[in-house]
Amino acid sequence: MANILFVMTGARHLTLADGTEHPTGFWAEEFAAPYLAFTAAGHEVIVATPGGVVPAVDQASLAPEVNGGQDGADAVAATLRSAAALRSPITLEGIDAARYAAVFYPGGHGPMEDLAADAESARVLTDAMDADMPVGLVCHGLAALLSTGRPDGASPFTGYQVTGFTKEEETLTGLADRVKWLLEDRLVALGVRFSAGEPWAPHVVVDRNVHTGQNPASSAPLAAELLKTLG
């Protein structure tokens, strides 16, 4: 079985346009659903963060109303408690992507704060793309693409079809007018072909080795597509 690298945010807040700090981190379902899928298939998940800090869960993502009720919220929280990899992440700096079979980026608003401008994350993604390795990103995890760029200025993801958290969904969260930038706009400017599905509905796009999911509801189907690729 394979080792799968989860690159996760180390941020605990998102700095808004007015300079205030909005509490955040990673989104629980976007870690939990893929983690359960990969480990159930016999793979090992290794978590890496900038500086090796323990990732913080966005407390809003543990609420019953975003997990289909209290039972769903309890199940997600139990998965986080049982995932030892979350409590002992390795440092993102110096990681050799070749040691892993796939790279996966959960979302939450945290990646907009750190991974969007993280050179080590960019190196991991570029190395994975150069090796034609399966790459998965969900929701705001796609902010990590914004740090990528070759010497000629082009991103290795330029021209790929992807999805991610949409402007419409950000508007529905109430943050669209408060954040410094919108993920969909920045991805389009990067040169990817952005595919937007219905708000909050599962939407997964696979283009060659790149697998992306639009929102939390896309986490499980995205993991299923990655498992197909891994064989």
Backbone as CSV, one residue per row, in Angstrom:
resi,resn,N_x,N_y,N_z,CA_x,CA_y,CA_z,C_x,C_y,C_z
1,MET,0.836,-1.199,0.000,0.000,0.000,0.000,0.875,1.254,0.000
2,ALA,0.252,2.394,-0.223,1.014,3.615,-0.496,0.985,4.594,0.669
3,ASN,1.974,5.475,0.675,1.990,6.617,1.582,1.416,7.825,0.852
4,ILE,0.468,8.488,1.478,-0.163,9.671,0.890,0.139,10.872,1.784
5,LEU,0.686,11.914,1.194,1.056,13.118,1.932,-0.102,14.096,1.965
6,PHE,-0.563,14.425,3.154,-1.556,15.482,3.342,-0.807,16.756,3.712
7,VAL,-0.820,17.744,2.842,-0.226,19.047,3.155,-1.349,19.927,3.706
8,MET,-1.170,20.396,4.950,-2.242,21.100,5.626,-1.791,22.462,6.131
9,THR,-2.731,23.343,6.266,-2.453,24.682,6.776,-1.997,24.624,8.228
10,GLY,-1.123,25.542,8.575,-0.750,25.736,9.975,-1.387,26.982,10.548
11,ALA,-2.187,27.674,9.727,-2.793,28.937,10.152,-3.992,28.702,11.060
12,ARG,-4.174,29.614,11.991,-5.327,29.569,12.887,-6.285,30.730,12.641
13,HIS,-5.913,31.612,11.728,-6.810,32.717,11.379,-6.559,33.129,9.933
14,LEU,-7.513,33.834,9.379,-7.391,34.450,8.059,-7.434,35.957,8.262
15,THR,-6.412,36.657,7.772,-6.376,38.111,7.888,-7.288,38.715,6.830
16,LEU,-8.307,39.425,7.266,-9.281,40.011,6.353,-8.755,41.330,5.783
17,ALA,-9.496,41.879,4.835,-9.057,43.091,4.147,-8.878,44.269,5.097
18,ASP,-9.648,44.304,6.182,-9.535,45.419,7.123,-8.498,45.154,8.215
19,GLY,-7.763,44.051,8.084,-6.712,43.735,9.041,-7.144,42.907,10.228
20,THR,-8.443,42.673,10.378,-8.913,41.842,11.486,-8.649,40.370,11.183
21,GLU,-8.622,39.572,12.249,-8.323,38.152,12.111,-9.600,37.328,12.277
22,HIS,-9.907,36.542,11.253,-11.075,35.660,11.267,-10.612,34.263,11.661
23,PRO,-11.098,33.716,12.777,-10.639,32.394,13.212,-10.926,31.335,12.154
24,THR,-9.944,30.486,11.897,-10.131,29.434,10.899,-9.156,28.308,11.179
25,GLY,-8.701,27.619,10.160,-7.841,26.453,10.248,-8.174,25.554,9.081
26,PHE,-8.174,24.223,9.316,-8.616,23.316,8.256,-10.070,22.943,8.499
27,TRP,-10.762,22.550,7.411,-12.166,22.182,7.522,-12.249,20.691,7.818
28,ALA,-12.960,20.337,8.876,-12.927,18.975,9.414,-13.268,17.915,8.378
29,GLU,-14.381,18.078,7.670,-14.812,17.061,6.710,-13.786,16.853,5.601
30,GLU,-13.084,17.927,5.248,-12.144,17.851,4.133,-10.878,17.086,4.495
31,PHE,-10.621,16.940,5.781,-9.594,16.006,6.244,-10.203,14.633,6.499
32,ALA,-11.308,14.606,7.233,-11.838,13.350,7.750,-12.294,12.395,6.659
33,ALA,-13.068,12.882,5.691,-13.603,11.978,4.671,-12.490,11.345,3.823
34,PRO,-11.530,12.132,3.303,-10.437,11.505,2.566,-9.552,10.619,3.448
35,TYR,-9.294,11.049,4.676,-8.482,10.251,5.593,-9.100,8.872,5.792
36,LEU,-10.400,8.830,6.042,-11.076,7.551,6.242,-11.034,6.706,4.972
37,ALA,-11.231,7.338,3.822,-11.223,6.596,2.554,-9.853,5.994,2.272
38,PHE,-8.811,6.783,2.445,-7.465,6.305,2.137,-7.008,5.232,3.122
39,THR,-7.255,5.443,4.396,-6.803,4.463,5.383,-7.615,3.179,5.288
40,ALA,-8.901,3.281,4.961,-9.716,2.076,4.783,-9.211,1.245,3.611
41,ALA,-8.614,1.909,2.636,-8.050,1.204,1.475,-6.653,0.662,1.760
42,GLY,-6.167,0.893,2.982,-4.878,0.350,3.373,-3.702,1.280,3.220
43,HIS,-3.962,2.514,2.816,-2.878,3.471,2.644,-2.551,4.163,3.962
44,GLU,-1.357,4.714,4.049,-0.952,5.469,5.231,-0.962,6.957,4.905
45,VAL,-1.548,7.738,5.777,-1.605,9.191,5.612,-0.552,9.833,6.499
46,ILE,0.281,10.669,5.892,1.284,11.446,6.627,0.917,12.915,6.484
47,VAL,0.805,13.620,7.581,0.431,15.041,7.580,1.692,15.893,7.660
48,ALA,1.760,16.908,6.829,2.851,17.882,6.875,2.262,19.285,6.915
49,THR,2.884,20.160,7.701,2.468,21.558,7.796,3.703,22.450,7.774
50,PRO,3.537,23.733,7.447,4.671,24.654,7.535,5.222,24.678,8.962
51,GLY,6.491,24.379,9.107,7.112,24.373,10.417,6.754,23.190,11.286
52,GLY,5.939,22.272,10.769,5.541,21.113,11.553,4.579,21.424,12.683
53,VAL,3.882,22.567,12.597,2.932,22.911,13.662,1.706,22.005,13.580
54,VAL,1.114,21.731,14.722,-0.096,20.916,14.750,-1.240,21.716,14.125
55,PRO,-1.895,21.174,13.094,-2.946,21.947,12.434,-4.160,22.142,13.336
56,ALA,-4.764,23.308,13.216,-5.951,23.638,14.007,-7.199,23.437,13.160
57,VAL,-8.199,22.807,13.736,-9.457,22.635,13.035,-10.289,23.907,13.167
58,ASP,-10.943,24.296,12.089,-11.900,25.398,12.138,-13.091,24.933,12.971
59,GLN,-13.318,25.577,14.090,-14.374,25.138,15.002,-15.753,25.149,14.339
60,ALA,-15.939,26.037,13.368,-17.230,26.080,12.669,-17.502,24.781,11.920
61,SER,-16.432,24.075,11.543,-16.605,22.853,10.758,-16.994,21.656,11.613
62,LEU,-17.070,21.851,12.930,-17.485,20.775,13.829,-18.953,20.888,14.222
63,ALA,-19.635,21.907,13.739,-21.018,22.154,14.131,-21.967,21.137,13.474
64,PRO,-23.034,20.760,14.168,-23.989,19.800,13.606,-24.577,20.251,12.273
65,GLU,-24.822,21.551,12.135,-25.505,22.032,10.930,-24.678,21.894,9.662
66,VAL,-23.366,21.719,9.777,-22.550,21.521,8.570,-22.100,20.069,8.437
67,ASN,-22.620,19.205,9.321,-22.251,17.793,9.275,-23.472,16.870,9.209
68,GLY,-24.595,17.433,8.780,-25.790,16.618,8.628,-26.452,16.225,9.926
69,GLY,-26.168,16.974,10.985,-26.767,16.682,12.274,-25.730,16.314,13.317
70,GLN,-26.202,16.074,14.537,-25.289,15.794,15.641,-24.511,14.505,15.444
71,ASP,-25.148,13.486,14.889,-24.442,12.222,14.682,-23.267,12.410,13.732
72,GLY,-23.482,13.180,12.676,-22.409,13.446,11.730,-21.290,14.248,12.358
73,ALA,-21.661,15.227,13.181,-20.657,16.039,13.864,-19.845,15.184,14.833
74,ASP,-20.520,14.276,15.534,-19.819,13.398,16.466,-18.860,12.474,15.717
75,ALA,-19.288,11.985,14.555,-18.445,11.077,13.780,-17.202,11.781,13.261
76,VAL,-17.355,13.013,12.772,-16.206,13.775,12.282,-15.236,14.058,13.420
77,ALA,-15.762,14.481,14.559,-14.905,14.763,15.708,-14.165,13.511,16.161
78,ALA,-14.823,12.368,16.099,-14.183,11.115,16.491,-13.046,10.760,15.539
79,THR,-13.251,11.023,14.252,-12.186,10.761,13.271,-10.977,11.632,13.555
80,LEU,-11.198,12.895,13.862,-10.078,13.784,14.174,-9.333,13.308,15.409
81,ARG,-10.074,12.844,16.405,-9.423,12.363,17.635,-8.602,11.103,17.378
82,SER,-9.065,10.261,16.459,-8.392,8.986,16.225,-7.209,9.095,15.268
83,ALA,-7.091,10.207,14.562,-6.055,10.362,13.539,-4.754,10.835,14.187
84,ALA,-3.881,9.898,14.515,-2.620,10.249,15.171,-1.766,11.161,14.303
85,ALA,-1.897,11.031,12.982,-1.090,11.850,12.075,-1.340,13.340,12.268
86,LEU,-2.549,13.701,12.712,-2.873,15.107,12.940,-2.104,15.682,14.119
87,ARG,-1.794,14.839,15.085,-1.151,15.314,16.315,0.374,15.306,16.231
88,SER,0.904,14.687,15.180,2.364,14.626,15.044,2.776,14.875,13.596
89,PRO,2.443,16.062,13.068,2.795,16.351,11.670,4.297,16.486,11.489
90,ILE,4.745,16.196,10.288,6.139,16.441,9.939,6.236,17.849,9.352
91,THR,7.436,18.362,9.295,7.607,19.701,8.747,7.574,19.659,7.227
92,LEU,6.907,20.612,6.649,6.789,20.688,5.191,8.132,20.977,4.534
93,GLU,8.972,21.700,5.227,10.257,22.091,4.679,11.127,20.864,4.412
94,GLY,11.660,20.762,3.197,12.587,19.696,2.852,11.958,18.375,2.480
95,ILE,10.634,18.302,2.398,9.966,17.041,2.050,10.354,16.610,0.635
96,ASP,10.607,15.310,0.472,10.877,14.721,-0.833,9.572,14.117,-1.342
97,ALA,8.943,14.778,-2.307,7.650,14.313,-2.812,7.741,12.916,-3.406
98,ALA,8.914,12.537,-3.885,9.080,11.230,-4.522,8.848,10.072,-3.558
99,ARG,8.841,10.337,-2.261,8.620,9.280,-1.267,7.143,8.934,-1.110
100,TYR,6.265,9.681,-1.800,4.831,9.491,-1.636,4.185,9.117,-2.962
101,ALA,3.046,8.436,-2.862,2.324,8.022,-4.061,1.350,9.087,-4.539
102,ALA,0.975,9.986,-3.639,0.032,11.059,-3.984,0.175,12.174,-2.964
103,VAL,-0.254,13.363,-3.366,-0.256,14.532,-2.491,-1.684,15.053,-2.425
104,PHE,-2.149,15.381,-1.203,-3.524,15.829,-1.020,-3.556,17.070,-0.138
105,TYR,-4.378,18.040,-0.535,-4.508,19.306,0.200,-5.955,19.503,0.658
106,PRO,-6.248,19.312,1.960,-7.554,19.703,2.483,-7.684,21.240,2.496
107,GLY,-8.933,21.682,2.631,-9.163,23.121,2.643,-9.493,23.669,4.020
108,GLY,-10.476,24.576,4.037,-10.640,25.505,5.145,-10.010,26.809,4.687
109,HIS,-10.349,27.911,5.324,-9.769,29.189,4.889,-8.282,29.320,5.222
110,GLY,-7.762,28.438,6.089,-6.371,28.529,6.493,-5.366,28.581,5.346
111,PRO,-5.500,27.745,4.290,-4.530,27.795,3.195,-4.418,29.162,2.519
112,MET,-5.469,29.979,2.597,-5.386,31.322,2.028,-4.404,32.187,2.807
113,GLU,-4.195,31.844,4.075,-3.305,32.625,4.929,-1.846,32.213,4.762
114,ASP,-1.581,30.900,4.623,-0.175,30.483,4.576,0.222,29.752,3.292
115,LEU,-0.498,28.723,2.891,-0.056,27.922,1.750,-0.127,28.673,0.421
116,ALA,-0.948,29.706,0.345,-1.053,30.493,-0.892,0.249,31.192,-1.250
117,ALA,1.153,31.330,-0.272,2.428,32.010,-0.521,3.596,31.214,0.040
118,ASP,3.442,29.892,0.171,4.466,29.066,0.790,5.366,28.426,-0.269
119,ALA,6.629,28.771,-0.270,7.567,28.281,-1.291,7.803,26.785,-1.173
120,GLU,7.788,26.245,0.043,8.018,24.811,0.211,6.829,24.008,-0.315
121,SER,5.633,24.483,-0.066,4.447,23.844,-0.632,4.498,23.903,-2.160
122,ALA,4.910,25.040,-2.694,5.020,25.182,-4.145,6.014,24.181,-4.712
123,ARG,7.115,23.970,-4.003,8.124,23.017,-4.472,7.554,21.604,-4.494
124,VAL,6.827,21.232,-3.445,6.225,19.902,-3.383,5.247,19.708,-4.539
125,LEU,4.406,20.706,-4.767,3.428,20.605,-5.851,4.113,20.530,-7.218
126,THR,5.125,21.341,-7.419,5.832,21.334,-8.703,6.531,20.002,-8.929
127,ASP,7.174,19.476,-7.901,7.825,18.173,-8.022,6.810,17.080,-8.327
128,ALA,5.643,17.153,-7.680,4.598,16.168,-7.934,4.092,16.252,-9.373
129,MET,3.927,17.463,-9.855,3.473,17.634,-11.231,4.527,17.152,-12.229
130,ASP,5.780,17.442,-11.952,6.851,16.998,-12.847,6.942,15.476,-12.901
131,ALA,6.557,14.820,-11.813,6.594,13.358,-11.747,5.280,12.719,-12.180
132,ASP,4.314,13.535,-12.608,2.991,13.045,-13.006,2.321,12.272,-11.874
133,MET,2.551,12.725,-10.649,1.989,12.096,-9.460,0.541,12.547,-9.270
134,PRO,-0.336,11.674,-8.781,-1.695,12.106,-8.470,-1.684,13.227,-7.417
135,VAL,-2.364,14.310,-7.735,-2.471,15.466,-6.845,-3.945,15.729,-6.593
136,GLY,-4.327,15.862,-5.317,-5.706,16.157,-4.971,-5.795,17.404,-4.120
137,LEU,-6.745,18.258,-4.420,-6.961,19.473,-3.633,-8.456,19.719,-3.551
138,VAL,-8.914,20.181,-2.383,-10.337,20.409,-2.215,-10.588,21.787,-1.619
139,CYS,-11.625,22.442,-2.121,-12.143,23.688,-1.566,-11.056,24.775,-1.536
140,HIS,-10.797,25.387,-0.385,-9.771,26.423,-0.297,-8.354,25.858,-0.313
141,GLY,-8.227,24.535,-0.304,-6.908,23.936,-0.457,-6.250,24.332,-1.762
142,LEU,-7.071,24.677,-2.748,-6.516,25.097,-4.039,-5.780,26.425,-3.963
143,ALA,-5.897,27.135,-2.855,-5.104,28.353,-2.686,-3.617,28.048,-2.793
144,ALA,-3.229,26.814,-2.494,-1.815,26.433,-2.588,-1.284,26.542,-4.011
145,LEU,-2.153,26.444,-5.002,-1.698,26.571,-6.390,-1.132,27.958,-6.670
146,LEU,-1.581,28.952,-5.913,-1.197,30.335,-6.201,0.274,30.597,-5.950
147,SER,0.924,29.737,-5.176,2.344,29.934,-4.891,3.243,29.300,-5.950
148,THR,2.659,28.540,-6.857,3.467,27.797,-7.821,3.831,28.667,-9.019
149,GLY,5.009,28.431,-9.538,5.452,29.169,-10.725,6.849,28.718,-11.123
150,ARG,7.047,28.502,-12.389,8.357,28.117,-12.902,9.173,29.380,-13.189
151,PRO,10.446,29.219,-13.553,11.271,30.403,-13.845,10.674,31.337,-14.892
152,ASP,9.871,30.764,-15.819,9.262,31.614,-16.840,7.990,32.291,-16.347
153,GLY,7.625,32.024,-15.082,6.456,32.665,-14.489,5.180,31.864,-14.592
154,ALA,5.157,30.827,-15.414,3.944,30.022,-15.584,3.830,28.983,-14.475
155,SER,2.623,28.712,-14.054,2.384,27.672,-13.067,2.331,26.319,-13.757
156,PRO,2.776,25.247,-13.085,2.621,23.912,-13.665,1.155,23.516,-13.817
157,PHE,0.247,24.263,-13.206,-1.176,23.968,-13.312,-1.870,24.785,-14.406
158,THR,-1.142,25.686,-15.045,-1.728,26.501,-16.113,-2.317,25.602,-17.191
159,GLY,-3.565,25.871,-17.567,-4.236,25.105,-18.608,-5.022,23.910,-18.102
160,TYR,-4.825,23.534,-16.847,-5.588,22.419,-16.285,-6.990,22.881,-15.909
161,GLN,-7.948,21.966,-16.048,-9.301,22.252,-15.584,-9.395,21.855,-14.114
162,VAL,-9.867,22.779,-13.291,-9.993,22.530,-11.856,-11.302,23.117,-11.353
163,THR,-11.651,22.736,-10.137,-12.721,23.402,-9.409,-12.202,23.731,-8.015
164,GLY,-12.931,24.547,-7.322,-12.573,24.958,-5.971,-13.719,25.776,-5.414
165,PHE,-13.537,26.313,-4.227,-14.592,27.103,-3.593,-14.905,28.313,-4.464
166,THR,-16.169,28.480,-4.809,-16.558,29.474,-5.797,-16.857,30.844,-5.172
167,LYS,-16.886,31.840,-6.042,-17.276,33.186,-5.583,-18.683,33.175,-5.000
168,GLU,-19.566,32.399,-5.634,-20.942,32.331,-5.145,-20.983,31.726,-3.741
169,GLU,-20.203,30.691,-3.516,-20.186,30.071,-2.192,-19.565,31.005,-1.156
170,GLU,-18.507,31.724,-1.547,-17.894,32.667,-0.612,-18.874,33.774,-0.243
171,THR,-19.690,34.182,-1.196,-20.723,35.176,-0.909,-21.716,34.628,0.114
172,LEU,-22.060,33.361,-0.043,-23.006,32.739,0.876,-22.429,32.573,2.277
173,THR,-21.111,32.505,2.410,-20.501,32.433,3.745,-20.506,33.790,4.441
174,GLY,-20.722,34.861,3.661,-20.685,36.208,4.223,-19.304,36.832,4.233
175,LEU,-18.319,36.144,3.623,-16.942,36.652,3.656,-16.482,37.282,2.342
176,ALA,-17.266,37.161,1.294,-16.808,37.617,-0.015,-16.399,39.086,-0.024
177,ASP,-17.107,39.915,0.711,-16.802,41.342,0.735,-15.772,41.706,1.808
178,ARG,-15.286,40.704,2.544,-14.378,40.980,3.655,-12.969,40.442,3.441
179,VAL,-12.838,39.441,2.564,-11.514,38.857,2.328,-10.693,39.745,1.400
180,LYS,-9.372,39.531,1.424,-8.480,40.318,0.570,-8.626,39.941,-0.901
181,TRP,-8.946,38.694,-1.143,-9.103,38.212,-2.517,-9.990,36.971,-2.515
182,LEU,-10.547,36.695,-3.690,-11.430,35.553,-3.854,-10.682,34.445,-4.595
183,LEU,-10.807,33.229,-4.103,-10.059,32.114,-4.659,-10.344,31.906,-6.141
184,GLU,-11.605,31.917,-6.516,-11.944,31.686,-7.922,-11.261,32.707,-8.828
185,ASP,-11.289,33.974,-8.443,-10.655,35.020,-9.260,-9.155,34.787,-9.400
186,ARG,-8.506,34.441,-8.312,-7.061,34.246,-8.339,-6.675,33.004,-9.152
187,LEU,-7.476,31.966,-9.082,-7.185,30.766,-9.865,-7.329,31.040,-11.360
188,VAL,-8.365,31.778,-11.721,-8.546,32.139,-13.132,-7.362,32.969,-13.620
189,ALA,-6.912,33.900,-12.784,-5.758,34.731,-13.145,-4.486,33.900,-13.278
190,LEU,-4.421,32.779,-12.562,-3.264,31.894,-12.638,-3.191,31.178,-13.982
191,GLY,-4.338,31.062,-14.635,-4.358,30.435,-15.948,-5.000,29.064,-15.994
192,VAL,-5.686,28.662,-14.888,-6.414,27.402,-14.932,-7.792,27.633,-15.550
193,ARG,-8.429,26.548,-15.932,-9.805,26.606,-16.448,-10.722,26.198,-15.294
194,PHE,-11.439,27.176,-14.759,-12.203,26.972,-13.533,-13.606,26.472,-13.855
195,SER,-14.007,25.406,-13.168,-15.333,24.818,-13.338,-16.120,24.997,-12.050
196,ALA,-17.237,25.678,-12.115,-18.069,25.940,-10.941,-19.355,25.134,-11.013
197,GLY,-19.617,24.332,-9.993,-20.872,23.609,-9.889,-21.851,24.357,-9.012
198,GLU,-22.933,23.692,-8.665,-23.935,24.304,-7.796,-23.364,24.514,-6.394
199,PRO,-23.742,25.601,-5.732,-23.233,25.838,-4.373,-23.540,24.668,-3.444
200,TRP,-22.519,24.259,-2.704,-22.594,23.242,-1.652,-22.825,21.827,-2.170
201,ALA,-23.042,21.650,-3.468,-23.249,20.309,-4.015,-21.917,19.677,-4.391
202,PRO,-21.806,18.354,-4.322,-20.554,17.706,-4.718,-20.208,18.015,-6.175
203,HIS,-18.968,18.382,-6.400,-18.490,18.660,-7.755,-16.998,18.352,-7.797
204,VAL,-16.632,17.382,-8.603,-15.247,16.921,-8.703,-14.799,17.023,-10.153
205,VAL,-13.587,17.498,-10.362,-13.008,17.607,-11.694,-11.681,16.856,-11.702
206,VAL,-11.506,15.969,-12.679,-10.246,15.254,-12.855,-9.693,15.619,-14.231
207,ASP,-8.499,16.170,-14.242,-7.808,16.511,-15.480,-6.393,15.941,-15.399
208,ARG,-6.194,14.839,-16.119,-4.915,14.135,-16.068,-4.603,13.719,-14.624
209,ASN,-3.511,14.153,-14.055,-3.160,13.725,-12.691,-3.732,14.637,-11.611
210,VAL,-4.429,15.693,-12.007,-4.931,16.687,-11.046,-6.402,16.416,-10.725
211,HIS,-6.679,16.209,-9.442,-8.024,15.893,-8.952,-8.454,17.004,-7.996
212,THR,-9.573,17.654,-8.280,-10.004,18.762,-7.433,-11.477,18.632,-7.070
213,GLY,-11.816,19.147,-5.869,-13.187,19.152,-5.389,-13.588,20.562,-4.997
214,GLN,-14.851,20.898,-5.205,-15.292,22.286,-5.054,-15.454,22.719,-3.603
215,ASN,-15.947,21.832,-2.751,-16.408,22.244,-1.421,-16.358,21.046,-0.475
216,PRO,-16.748,21.213,0.791,-16.690,20.085,1.715,-17.441,18.849,1.231
217,ALA,-18.608,19.045,0.615,-19.395,17.902,0.135,-18.678,17.115,-0.952
218,SER,-17.650,17.716,-1.546,-16.896,17.059,-2.608,-15.752,16.209,-2.077
219,SER,-15.508,16.250,-0.775,-14.339,15.592,-0.214,-14.355,14.080,-0.428
220,ALA,-15.460,13.428,-0.096,-15.536,11.976,-0.229,-15.481,11.539,-1.686
221,PRO,-16.267,12.140,-2.600,-16.149,11.728,-4.001,-14.787,12.034,-4.606
222,LEU,-14.138,13.099,-4.127,-12.786,13.406,-4.602,-11.820,12.301,-4.180
223,ALA,-11.915,11.871,-2.924,-11.057,10.788,-2.449,-11.298,9.516,-3.252
224,ALA,-12.557,9.253,-3.610,-12.868,8.064,-4.401,-12.192,8.116,-5.768
225,GLU,-12.164,9.290,-6.372,-11.497,9.433,-7.668,-9.991,9.236,-7.541
226,LEU,-9.416,9.755,-6.471,-7.983,9.558,-6.254,-7.661,8.080,-6.037
227,LEU,-8.513,7.379,-5.345,-8.292,5.955,-5.118,-8.347,5.187,-6.431
228,LYS,-9.219,5.591,-7.333,-9.264,4.951,-8.653,-7.935,5.126,-9.370
229,THR,-7.383,6.330,-9.273,-6.111,6.605,-9.930,-4.971,5.803,-9.307
230,LEU,-5.009,5.673,-7.989,-3.973,4.914,-7.296,-4.089,3.423,-7.562
231,GLY,-5.275,2.993,-7.986,-5.467,1.583,-8.295,-5.602,0.726,-7.084
